[in-house]
């Protein structure tokens, strides 16, 4: 069987390819068709976009592609016409037999994708999908670059983004059922990091109490969240832009999935905009390498492991909590050459802002009531460090020092005196970088082939508001979070504005975009 030859897309860049996954049983071979269509975001064709992990390019399987010629185009039109006028039994048979006798070519796809197609295929109905590995000629660098630039439109225009996590294994169904049950009882406010009850008693949840999950359920959830899909950088764009998102990879489709596009969880670190309101510039070379535009900030110098108290950060006795905070502060503050942070504030203040990832009530506009003000947290930290507090202030420690960020992070410092929170896998020598369009600094590690591996996102105080690209904010200005992306405030006058005060008039050829990437 000959290899499939793609029809070229139009030279104006208006077209994309859509794949129709033909119906079949579990035992039948995978048959698809491909056709070029014009993508007009104002009136897009009906299709689903697939979000998945590619898998190894060395482990491939062959699928069949119907040759896209005049005859098959005619069958598409006939099928659509018959769907409207024939009864269900006749229509089903017509759709299953429509492409019998049509010449096929072959196309190699990764085993991960082949397994996904087999699970996603309907028995009686065709399914129209956009899948990057199939709908883009991966060997054509020019086409691949042009199509990557349209990724935002492609995922935004799809009627649904379908997420493929992989087949059932490692108690994944139990994990989905558990998450589904929890979602029926609780909701999570990503802006404040608090758990709320579903229904009338939204605030009737003890933030220090563990959720009702047993060891087996928790293990299943951890393994589910450890699947390759959650390690991909592209999922941020794919799910955020979706009109709706549904996990169809597993036998159980949970009710909590459609809320995914509203926000992506960022661990315990609330992200602002390390790259400012910039648009990502990226190119996938087809060999597992993503070429991106950004700036190296600083290499990680020293790593300070965080020793979690025996009973965890939420349930441990006062002495254990305070002891670990004192130890971390002594390592950071005791090794400093002076008492000032590179941004011009005192080192103790920078330490307080770092262990909280600079997330305080007065970091928002309007001010939040669910989390402490910076001054309250700083005062409590000061009492702990000079050991003037006593056990009667244990409740204040949990109230004002909400150091959840320390549960799954390491502290780090740089040779220039900056400090931050890094992934557990971070090592000295890793590079902190800021990539266009990415809301958090990314820790990269040089590889032997001259590329960089992604270790994870991090927080570094002093580089959370576009400083790596635009320099520091003018004196007296700060950025605050809000429901619509936040704004900039001049503290002395109270003046608020959405445009960055560091930016003047845009040079010729530049465009202004909003925080959600829409012009």
Short mmCIF file of C-alpha atoms in Angstrom, two decimals:
data_model
loop_
_atom_site.label_atom_id
_atom_site.label_comp_id
_atom_site.label_asym_id
_atom_site.label_seq_id
_atom_site.Cartn_x
_atom_site.Cartn_y
_atom_site.Cartn_z
CA UNK A 1 0.00 0.00 0.00
CA UNK A 2 1.38 3.39 -1.03
CA UNK A 3 2.11 6.08 1.53
CA UNK A 4 -0.49 8.82 1.70
CA UNK A 5 0.25 12.00 -0.26
CA UNK A 6 -1.25 15.14 1.22
CA UNK A 7 -3.05 17.81 -0.78
CA UNK A 8 -1.27 21.12 -0.26
CA UNK A 9 -3.00 23.79 1.80
CA UNK A 10 -3.77 27.14 0.17
CA UNK A 11 -0.86 29.55 -0.02
CA UNK A 12 -2.78 32.30 1.82
CA UNK A 13 -2.82 30.24 5.04
CA UNK A 14 -6.61 30.16 5.32
CA UNK A 15 -6.98 26.39 5.19
CA UNK A 16 -6.52 23.57 7.67
CA UNK A 17 -7.04 19.84 7.26
CA UNK A 18 -9.77 17.91 9.04
CA UNK A 19 -9.71 14.17 9.58
CA UNK A 20 -12.86 12.07 9.49
CA UNK A 21 -12.54 8.95 11.64
CA UNK A 22 -14.75 6.39 9.90
CA UNK A 23 -17.01 4.15 12.01
CA UNK A 24 -15.98 0.62 12.86
CA UNK A 25 -15.85 -2.07 15.52
CA UNK A 26 -12.98 -2.61 17.92
CA UNK A 27 -11.47 -5.33 15.73
CA UNK A 28 -11.60 -3.44 12.44
CA UNK A 29 -8.64 -1.51 11.07
CA UNK A 30 -8.57 2.25 11.43
CA UNK A 31 -9.83 4.10 8.35
CA UNK A 32 -9.83 7.87 7.99
CA UNK A 33 -10.21 10.53 5.32
CA UNK A 34 -8.55 13.92 5.14
CA UNK A 35 -9.87 17.05 3.49
CA UNK A 36 -8.81 20.66 3.26
CA UNK A 37 -11.25 23.24 4.62
CA UNK A 38 -11.20 26.99 5.08
CA UNK A 39 -11.03 27.98 8.74
CA UNK A 40 -12.92 31.20 9.34
CA UNK A 41 -13.15 31.76 13.13
CA UNK A 42 -16.35 33.73 12.56
CA UNK A 43 -18.02 30.73 10.88
CA UNK A 44 -15.91 27.63 11.54
CA UNK A 45 -16.64 24.10 10.31
CA UNK A 46 -17.85 21.58 12.89
CA UNK A 47 -15.02 19.51 14.36
CA UNK A 48 -13.36 18.40 17.59
CA UNK A 49 -9.74 19.16 18.44
CA UNK A 50 -7.77 16.37 20.11
CA UNK A 51 -5.45 17.09 23.02
CA UNK A 52 -3.14 14.16 23.72
CA UNK A 53 0.48 13.05 24.28
CA UNK A 54 2.18 11.95 21.07
CA UNK A 55 4.21 9.05 22.43
CA UNK A 56 7.42 7.69 20.94
CA UNK A 57 8.05 8.47 17.27
CA UNK A 58 9.95 5.16 17.05
CA UNK A 59 6.87 3.14 18.03
CA UNK A 60 4.38 3.51 15.18
CA UNK A 61 1.39 1.73 13.68
CA UNK A 62 -0.15 2.07 10.22
CA UNK A 63 -3.63 3.42 9.55
CA UNK A 64 -5.51 3.66 6.25
CA UNK A 65 -6.34 6.97 4.59
CA UNK A 66 -8.87 7.18 1.79
CA UNK A 67 -7.36 8.93 -1.20
CA UNK A 68 -8.87 12.41 -1.27
CA UNK A 69 -10.09 12.85 -4.83
CA UNK A 70 -13.24 13.97 -6.56
CA UNK A 71 -14.97 10.65 -5.94
CA UNK A 72 -14.48 10.73 -2.17
CA UNK A 73 -15.43 14.39 -2.00
CA UNK A 74 -18.69 13.41 -3.71
CA UNK A 75 -19.24 10.65 -1.15
CA UNK A 76 -18.88 13.23 1.65
CA UNK A 77 -21.61 15.34 0.08
CA UNK A 78 -23.85 12.33 -0.56
CA UNK A 79 -23.40 11.11 2.99
CA UNK A 80 -24.44 14.48 4.43
CA UNK A 81 -27.50 14.52 2.17
CA UNK A 82 -28.54 10.94 3.03
CA UNK A 83 -28.14 11.64 6.77
CA UNK A 84 -31.02 14.08 6.57
CA UNK A 85 -33.51 11.95 4.62
CA UNK A 86 -32.87 8.26 5.41
CA UNK A 87 -33.98 6.22 8.39
CA UNK A 88 -31.45 5.31 11.05
CA UNK A 89 -30.82 1.70 9.97
CA UNK A 90 -30.33 2.64 6.31
CA UNK A 91 -28.21 5.63 7.28
CA UNK A 92 -25.98 3.53 9.54
CA UNK A 93 -25.37 0.99 6.80
CA UNK A 94 -24.69 3.73 4.25
CA UNK A 95 -22.11 5.41 6.52
CA UNK A 96 -20.32 2.13 7.26
CA UNK A 97 -20.21 1.16 3.58
CA UNK A 98 -19.63 4.59 2.06
CA UNK A 99 -15.91 4.13 1.50
CA UNK A 100 -15.77 0.48 0.55
CA UNK A 101 -14.05 0.16 -2.80
CA UNK A 102 -12.37 3.56 -2.40
CA UNK A 103 -8.56 3.38 -2.85
CA UNK A 104 -6.59 3.72 0.35
CA UNK A 105 -3.09 4.86 1.19
CA UNK A 106 -1.17 4.28 4.42
CA UNK A 107 -0.07 6.69 7.11
CA UNK A 108 2.15 5.92 10.10
CA UNK A 109 1.08 7.30 13.47
CA UNK A 110 2.46 6.73 16.96
CA UNK A 111 1.07 3.80 18.91
CA UNK A 112 -0.38 6.23 21.48
CA UNK A 113 -2.39 7.96 18.77
CA UNK A 114 -3.49 4.68 17.14
CA UNK A 115 -4.82 3.47 20.51
CA UNK A 116 -6.62 6.79 20.97
CA UNK A 117 -8.25 6.56 17.53
CA UNK A 118 -9.48 3.05 18.24
CA UNK A 119 -11.09 4.21 21.51
CA UNK A 120 -12.50 7.42 20.02
CA UNK A 121 -14.05 5.73 16.99
CA UNK A 122 -17.84 5.41 16.92
CA UNK A 123 -19.43 2.19 15.68
CA UNK A 124 -22.09 3.84 13.54
CA UNK A 125 -21.17 7.48 13.05
CA UNK A 126 -18.13 9.17 11.52
CA UNK A 127 -16.27 11.58 13.77
CA UNK A 128 -14.56 14.74 12.49
CA UNK A 129 -11.36 15.64 14.35
CA UNK A 130 -8.38 17.93 14.08
CA UNK A 131 -5.23 16.10 15.19
CA UNK A 132 -1.90 17.83 14.77
CA UNK A 133 0.16 14.73 13.94
CA UNK A 134 -2.24 13.79 11.12
CA UNK A 135 -3.61 17.12 9.91
CA UNK A 136 -0.20 18.81 9.55
CA UNK A 137 2.59 17.51 7.28
CA UNK A 138 5.20 17.06 9.98
CA UNK A 139 8.07 16.87 7.49
CA UNK A 140 7.13 20.22 5.89
CA UNK A 141 8.79 22.86 8.07
CA UNK A 142 7.06 25.77 6.30
CA UNK A 143 3.58 24.29 6.66
CA UNK A 144 4.22 23.19 10.22
CA UNK A 145 5.33 26.70 11.20
CA UNK A 146 2.32 28.31 9.51
CA UNK A 147 -0.13 25.88 11.15
CA UNK A 148 1.43 26.32 14.61
CA UNK A 149 0.73 30.04 14.29
CA UNK A 150 -2.95 29.13 13.80
CA UNK A 151 -3.14 26.81 16.81
CA UNK A 152 -5.02 29.43 18.80
CA UNK A 153 -7.70 29.75 16.12
CA UNK A 154 -7.89 25.97 15.65
CA UNK A 155 -8.56 25.17 19.31
CA UNK A 156 -10.73 28.25 19.82
CA UNK A 157 -12.91 27.40 16.81
CA UNK A 158 -13.40 23.69 17.62
CA UNK A 159 -16.85 22.89 18.97
CA UNK A 160 -15.13 20.76 21.63
CA UNK A 161 -11.63 19.80 22.74
CA UNK A 162 -11.38 16.09 23.46
CA UNK A 163 -8.69 15.08 25.94
CA UNK A 164 -7.07 11.67 25.61
CA UNK A 165 -5.24 10.59 28.77
CA UNK A 166 -4.79 6.93 27.82
CA UNK A 167 -6.65 3.66 28.33
CA UNK A 168 -7.83 2.33 31.69
CA UNK A 169 -4.98 1.15 33.92
CA UNK A 170 -3.55 1.75 37.41
CA UNK A 171 -7.00 2.35 38.97
CA UNK A 172 -7.63 5.27 36.59
CA UNK A 173 -11.39 4.62 36.60
CA UNK A 174 -11.37 4.72 40.40
CA UNK A 175 -9.44 8.00 40.22
CA UNK A 176 -11.98 9.52 37.82
CA UNK A 177 -14.90 8.36 39.97
CA UNK A 178 -13.24 9.83 43.08
CA UNK A 179 -12.62 13.17 41.39
CA UNK A 180 -16.18 13.16 40.09
CA UNK A 181 -17.49 12.56 43.62
CA UNK A 182 -15.29 15.29 45.10
CA UNK A 183 -16.42 17.71 42.38
CA UNK A 184 -20.03 17.09 43.39
CA UNK A 185 -19.20 18.11 46.98
CA UNK A 186 -16.47 20.73 46.66
CA UNK A 187 -15.18 23.41 44.33
CA UNK A 188 -11.77 25.08 44.31
CA UNK A 189 -11.13 28.80 44.00
CA UNK A 190 -7.85 29.02 42.06
CA UNK A 191 -7.52 32.75 42.74
CA UNK A 192 -7.41 32.28 46.52
CA UNK A 193 -6.28 28.67 46.88
CA UNK A 194 -9.29 27.79 49.02
CA UNK A 195 -11.75 24.87 48.95
CA UNK A 196 -15.45 25.74 48.98
CA UNK A 197 -18.48 23.53 49.48
CA UNK A 198 -20.92 23.14 46.61
CA UNK A 199 -24.32 24.59 47.41
CA UNK A 200 -25.51 27.06 50.00
CA UNK A 201 -22.85 26.46 52.67
CA UNK A 202 -19.93 27.43 50.40
CA UNK A 203 -17.71 28.61 53.23
CA UNK A 204 -18.45 25.68 55.55
CA UNK A 205 -15.17 23.87 54.81
CA UNK A 206 -12.25 23.49 57.22
CA UNK A 207 -9.24 24.43 55.09
CA UNK A 208 -6.95 22.43 57.37
CA UNK A 209 -8.97 19.20 57.15
CA UNK A 210 -7.96 16.48 54.71
CA UNK A 211 -10.40 15.58 51.94
CA UNK A 212 -12.28 12.24 52.35
CA UNK A 213 -9.96 10.16 50.14
CA UNK A 214 -8.47 6.80 51.12
CA UNK A 215 -4.99 5.53 50.24
CA UNK A 216 -6.06 3.56 47.16
CA UNK A 217 -8.05 6.46 45.76
CA UNK A 218 -5.20 8.87 46.37
CA UNK A 219 -2.73 6.50 44.73
CA UNK A 220 -4.97 6.20 41.67
CA UNK A 221 -5.28 9.98 41.41
CA UNK A 222 -1.51 10.44 41.66
CA UNK A 223 -0.89 7.90 38.90
CA UNK A 224 -3.58 9.48 36.74
CA UNK A 225 -2.04 12.93 37.17
CA UNK A 226 1.37 11.41 36.42
CA UNK A 227 0.38 10.48 32.87
CA UNK A 228 2.31 12.14 30.02
CA UNK A 229 -0.56 14.45 29.05
CA UNK A 230 -0.09 16.47 32.26
CA UNK A 231 3.61 17.02 31.44
CA UNK A 232 2.91 18.75 28.11
CA UNK A 233 3.31 22.54 27.88
CA UNK A 234 0.80 22.81 25.04
CA UNK A 235 -2.16 21.72 27.18
CA UNK A 236 -2.26 25.20 28.68
CA UNK A 237 -3.29 26.62 25.29
CA UNK A 238 -5.32 23.64 24.13
CA UNK A 239 -7.66 23.58 27.12
CA UNK A 240 -7.75 27.27 27.99
CA UNK A 241 -8.98 28.16 24.48
CA UNK A 242 -11.57 25.39 24.27
CA UNK A 243 -15.28 26.17 24.18
CA UNK A 244 -15.71 22.98 26.19
CA UNK A 245 -13.34 20.17 27.12
CA UNK A 246 -14.19 16.52 27.73
CA UNK A 247 -12.05 13.56 28.78
CA UNK A 248 -13.05 10.66 26.57
CA UNK A 249 -9.94 8.57 27.08
CA UNK A 250 -11.42 6.44 29.83
CA UNK A 251 -14.65 4.41 30.00
CA UNK A 252 -16.06 6.86 32.56
CA UNK A 253 -16.68 10.44 31.39
CA UNK A 254 -16.69 12.66 34.50
CA UNK A 255 -19.06 15.57 35.02
CA UNK A 256 -16.31 17.84 36.26
CA UNK A 257 -14.41 18.01 32.97
CA UNK A 258 -16.42 20.75 31.20
CA UNK A 259 -15.15 23.30 33.74
CA UNK A 260 -11.53 22.83 32.63
CA UNK A 261 -11.34 25.76 30.18
CA UNK A 262 -12.17 28.25 32.91
CA UNK A 263 -8.72 27.95 34.45
CA UNK A 264 -5.73 25.66 34.56
CA UNK A 265 -4.44 24.68 38.03
CA UNK A 266 -0.94 25.96 38.66
CA UNK A 267 -0.08 23.83 41.67
CA UNK A 268 -0.09 26.14 44.67
CA UNK A 269 1.55 29.07 42.87
CA UNK A 270 -0.78 31.79 41.66
CA UNK A 271 0.63 33.04 38.36
CA UNK A 272 0.65 36.64 37.18
CA UNK A 273 2.54 37.22 33.98
CA UNK A 274 6.26 36.54 33.93
CA UNK A 275 6.26 37.28 30.19
CA UNK A 276 3.76 40.13 30.38
CA UNK A 277 0.92 40.15 27.85
CA UNK A 278 3.02 38.58 25.10
CA UNK A 279 2.03 36.01 22.51
CA UNK A 280 3.94 32.72 22.34
CA UNK A 281 6.39 32.27 19.48
CA UNK A 282 6.96 28.53 19.06
CA UNK A 283 7.73 26.00 16.35
CA UNK A 284 7.55 22.23 16.70
CA UNK A 285 10.22 20.55 14.56
CA UNK A 286 8.47 17.17 14.46
CA UNK A 287 11.24 15.40 16.37
CA UNK A 288 10.09 16.09 19.88
CA UNK A 289 11.73 19.54 20.01
CA UNK A 290 9.85 22.80 20.48
CA UNK A 291 11.66 25.94 19.34
CA UNK A 292 10.58 28.87 21.51
CA UNK A 293 11.39 32.54 21.96
CA UNK A 294 12.26 33.92 25.36
CA UNK A 295 15.03 35.06 27.66
CA UNK A 296 17.31 33.31 30.09
CA UNK A 297 17.00 34.94 33.49
CA UNK A 298 19.42 33.37 35.94
CA UNK A 299 20.95 29.97 36.68
CA UNK A 300 19.89 28.26 39.89
CA UNK A 301 22.70 28.45 42.43
CA UNK A 302 21.89 26.76 45.72
CA UNK A 303 18.97 24.39 46.31
CA UNK A 304 17.44 24.25 49.80
CA UNK A 305 15.35 21.15 50.44
CA UNK A 306 12.15 21.73 52.38
CA UNK A 307 11.66 19.19 55.15
CA UNK A 308 7.92 18.81 55.57
CA UNK A 309 6.81 18.50 59.21
CA UNK A 310 5.90 14.95 60.24
CA UNK A 311 2.16 15.56 60.10
CA UNK A 312 2.23 17.87 57.07
CA UNK A 313 2.07 21.62 56.80
CA UNK A 314 -1.58 21.82 57.80
CA UNK A 315 -1.78 19.40 60.73
CA UNK A 316 1.62 19.60 62.42
CA UNK A 317 2.14 21.04 65.91
CA UNK A 318 3.11 24.67 66.24
CA UNK A 319 6.72 23.92 67.21
CA UNK A 320 7.30 21.76 64.12
CA UNK A 321 5.89 24.36 61.77
CA UNK A 322 7.83 27.22 63.30
CA UNK A 323 11.00 25.18 63.53
CA UNK A 324 11.07 24.43 59.81
CA UNK A 325 10.27 28.02 58.87
CA UNK A 326 13.11 29.23 61.15
CA UNK A 327 15.50 26.71 59.61
CA UNK A 328 14.70 27.83 56.05
CA UNK A 329 14.99 31.47 57.02
CA UNK A 330 18.39 30.90 58.66
CA UNK A 331 19.71 29.17 55.53
CA UNK A 332 18.50 31.99 53.29
CA UNK A 333 19.11 35.01 55.49
CA UNK A 334 22.18 33.73 57.26
CA UNK A 335 24.15 33.18 54.05
CA UNK A 336 23.34 36.58 52.54
CA UNK A 337 26.12 39.15 52.18
CA UNK A 338 23.78 42.00 53.17
CA UNK A 339 20.22 42.47 54.33
CA UNK A 340 18.89 43.84 51.03
CA UNK A 341 17.23 42.04 48.15
CA UNK A 342 18.21 42.91 44.55
CA UNK A 343 14.86 44.70 43.99
CA UNK A 344 15.62 47.13 46.83
CA UNK A 345 13.43 45.70 49.60
CA UNK A 346 14.66 44.11 52.81
CA UNK A 347 15.68 40.45 52.70
CA UNK A 348 13.17 39.33 55.36
CA UNK A 349 10.34 40.88 53.34
CA UNK A 350 11.57 39.13 50.19
CA UNK A 351 11.71 35.83 52.08
CA UNK A 352 8.11 36.28 53.25
CA UNK A 353 6.93 37.11 49.74
CA UNK A 354 8.82 34.16 48.29
CA UNK A 355 7.47 31.43 50.58
CA UNK A 356 3.96 32.73 49.82
CA UNK A 357 4.70 33.14 46.08
CA UNK A 358 3.67 36.76 46.71
CA UNK A 359 0.01 35.75 47.05
CA UNK A 360 -1.72 37.99 49.59
CA UNK A 361 -5.14 39.61 49.96
CA UNK A 362 -3.75 42.97 48.85
CA UNK A 363 -2.31 41.34 45.70
CA UNK A 364 -5.87 41.51 44.34
CA UNK A 365 -8.24 44.26 43.32
CA UNK A 366 -10.64 44.25 45.05
CA UNK A 367 -8.86 42.92 48.15
CA UNK A 368 -9.77 39.35 49.06
CA UNK A 369 -10.97 38.31 52.49
CA UNK A 370 -10.05 34.61 52.27
CA UNK A 371 -6.27 35.03 52.54
CA UNK A 372 -4.07 37.23 54.75
CA UNK A 373 -2.79 40.70 53.99
CA UNK A 374 0.94 40.91 53.42
CA UNK A 375 1.56 42.92 56.59
CA UNK A 376 -0.27 40.36 58.77
CA UNK A 377 1.80 37.53 57.28
CA UNK A 378 5.04 39.49 57.64
CA UNK A 379 4.30 40.39 61.26
CA UNK A 380 3.62 36.74 62.10
CA UNK A 381 6.83 35.65 60.36
CA UNK A 382 8.78 38.27 62.34
CA UNK A 383 7.40 36.93 65.62
CA UNK A 384 8.46 33.41 64.67
CA UNK A 385 11.96 34.40 63.59
CA UNK A 386 12.74 36.30 66.78
CA UNK A 387 11.00 33.52 68.76
CA UNK A 388 8.88 36.02 70.65
CA UNK A 389 5.70 34.09 69.84
CA UNK A 390 4.32 31.30 71.99
CA UNK A 391 2.06 28.32 71.46
CA UNK A 392 -1.01 30.48 71.89
CA UNK A 393 -0.29 31.92 68.44
CA UNK A 394 -0.44 28.53 66.71
CA UNK A 395 -3.76 29.41 65.09
CA UNK A 396 -2.28 32.65 63.83
CA UNK A 397 0.55 30.73 62.15
CA UNK A 398 -1.95 28.67 60.15
CA UNK A 399 -4.08 31.74 59.48
CA UNK A 400 -1.40 34.20 58.43
CA UNK A 401 1.41 31.97 57.15
CA UNK A 402 -0.38 30.03 54.43
CA UNK A 403 2.81 28.42 53.16
CA UNK A 404 1.14 25.70 51.09
CA UNK A 405 3.62 26.54 48.33
CA UNK A 406 6.34 24.80 50.36
CA UNK A 407 4.59 21.41 50.27
CA UNK A 408 5.77 20.47 46.78
CA UNK A 409 8.66 22.83 46.11
CA UNK A 410 12.28 23.52 46.89
CA UNK A 411 13.69 26.90 47.79
CA UNK A 412 16.54 28.15 45.67
CA UNK A 413 18.86 31.12 45.44
CA UNK A 414 20.92 32.57 42.61
CA UNK A 415 24.40 34.05 42.52
CA UNK A 416 22.81 37.51 42.14
CA UNK A 417 20.88 37.16 45.38
CA UNK A 418 17.42 36.29 44.05
CA UNK A 419 15.34 33.56 45.68
CA UNK A 420 12.43 31.47 44.52
CA UNK A 421 10.44 28.24 44.59
CA UNK A 422 11.53 25.49 42.20
CA UNK A 423 10.15 22.06 41.21
CA UNK A 424 11.32 19.12 43.31
CA UNK A 425 13.39 17.87 40.36
CA UNK A 426 15.38 21.12 40.05
CA UNK A 427 19.17 21.05 40.45
CA UNK A 428 21.94 23.64 40.74
CA UNK A 429 22.91 24.84 37.27
CA UNK A 430 19.38 24.61 35.84
CA UNK A 431 18.39 27.75 33.94
CA UNK A 432 15.43 29.90 34.91
CA UNK A 433 13.92 31.31 31.71
CA UNK A 434 10.95 33.41 30.66
CA UNK A 435 9.24 32.36 27.42
CA UNK A 436 6.93 34.58 25.40
CA UNK A 437 3.31 33.82 26.17
CA UNK A 438 4.12 31.74 29.25
CA UNK A 439 2.72 33.09 32.56
CA UNK A 440 5.40 31.53 34.80
CA UNK A 441 9.18 31.27 34.59
CA UNK A 442 10.28 27.85 33.34
CA UNK A 443 13.22 25.85 34.71
CA UNK A 444 15.25 24.35 31.84
CA UNK A 445 18.12 21.88 31.92
CA UNK A 446 20.76 21.67 29.17
CA UNK A 447 20.89 18.32 27.36
CA UNK A 448 23.76 16.62 25.55
CA UNK A 449 22.29 17.36 22.11
CA UNK A 450 22.40 21.12 22.59
CA UNK A 451 18.71 21.47 23.53
CA UNK A 452 17.02 21.99 26.88
CA UNK A 453 14.71 19.72 28.84
CA UNK A 454 11.76 21.18 30.75
CA UNK A 455 12.05 20.63 34.51
CA UNK A 456 8.91 22.59 35.41
CA UNK A 457 7.60 26.04 36.22
CA UNK A 458 8.89 28.04 39.15
CA UNK A 459 8.40 31.25 41.09
CA UNK A 460 11.19 33.80 41.53
CA UNK A 461 10.46 37.00 43.39
CA UNK A 462 11.32 39.98 41.17
CA UNK A 463 10.52 38.22 37.90
CA UNK A 464 6.76 37.73 38.12
CA UNK A 465 5.57 40.78 36.16
CA UNK A 466 7.49 40.83 32.90
CA UNK A 467 10.73 42.16 34.40
CA UNK A 468 12.89 39.76 32.35
CA UNK A 469 11.58 41.35 29.14
CA UNK A 470 10.62 44.92 30.06
CA UNK A 471 12.67 45.70 33.16
CA UNK A 472 11.25 46.66 36.57
CA UNK A 473 7.99 48.55 36.96
CA UNK A 474 8.38 52.31 37.51
CA UNK A 475 8.73 53.39 41.12
CA UNK A 476 5.39 53.39 42.93
CA UNK A 477 3.68 51.08 40.43
CA UNK A 478 2.57 47.50 41.04
CA UNK A 479 0.39 44.95 39.31
CA UNK A 480 -2.62 43.37 41.03
CA UNK A 481 -4.70 40.36 40.06
CA UNK A 482 -8.35 40.48 39.16
CA UNK A 483 -11.12 38.59 37.41
CA UNK A 484 -10.26 40.18 34.05
CA UNK A 485 -6.51 39.64 34.22
CA UNK A 486 -5.69 42.39 36.70
CA UNK A 487 -4.37 45.89 36.21
CA UNK A 488 -1.53 48.22 37.12
CA UNK A 489 -1.89 50.61 40.07
CA UNK A 490 0.11 53.71 40.98
CA UNK A 491 -0.03 53.41 44.77
CA UNK A 492 0.46 57.08 45.64
CA UNK A 493 -2.47 58.30 43.54
CA UNK A 494 -4.61 55.17 43.29
CA UNK A 495 -4.56 55.48 39.50
CA UNK A 496 -5.43 52.21 37.71
CA UNK A 497 -4.78 51.22 34.12
CA UNK A 498 -4.75 48.05 32.06
CA UNK A 499 -1.81 49.02 29.85
CA UNK A 500 1.70 48.35 31.12
CA UNK A 501 3.27 51.64 32.29
CA UNK A 502 6.65 50.44 30.97
CA UNK A 503 5.35 50.45 27.39
CA UNK A 504 4.99 53.57 25.30
CA UNK A 505 3.47 53.74 21.85
CA UNK A 506 3.82 50.50 19.90
CA UNK A 507 6.39 50.48 17.09
CA UNK A 508 5.20 49.95 13.53
CA UNK A 509 4.18 46.36 12.87
CA UNK A 510 3.37 45.57 16.53
CA UNK A 511 -0.06 44.65 17.88
CA UNK A 512 -1.63 45.07 21.31
CA UNK A 513 -3.24 41.94 22.77
CA UNK A 514 -5.27 41.42 25.91
CA UNK A 515 -4.26 39.12 28.78
CA UNK A 516 -6.22 36.22 27.30
CA UNK A 517 -4.40 36.54 24.00
CA UNK A 518 -7.30 38.00 22.01
CA UNK A 519 -6.54 41.08 19.93
#
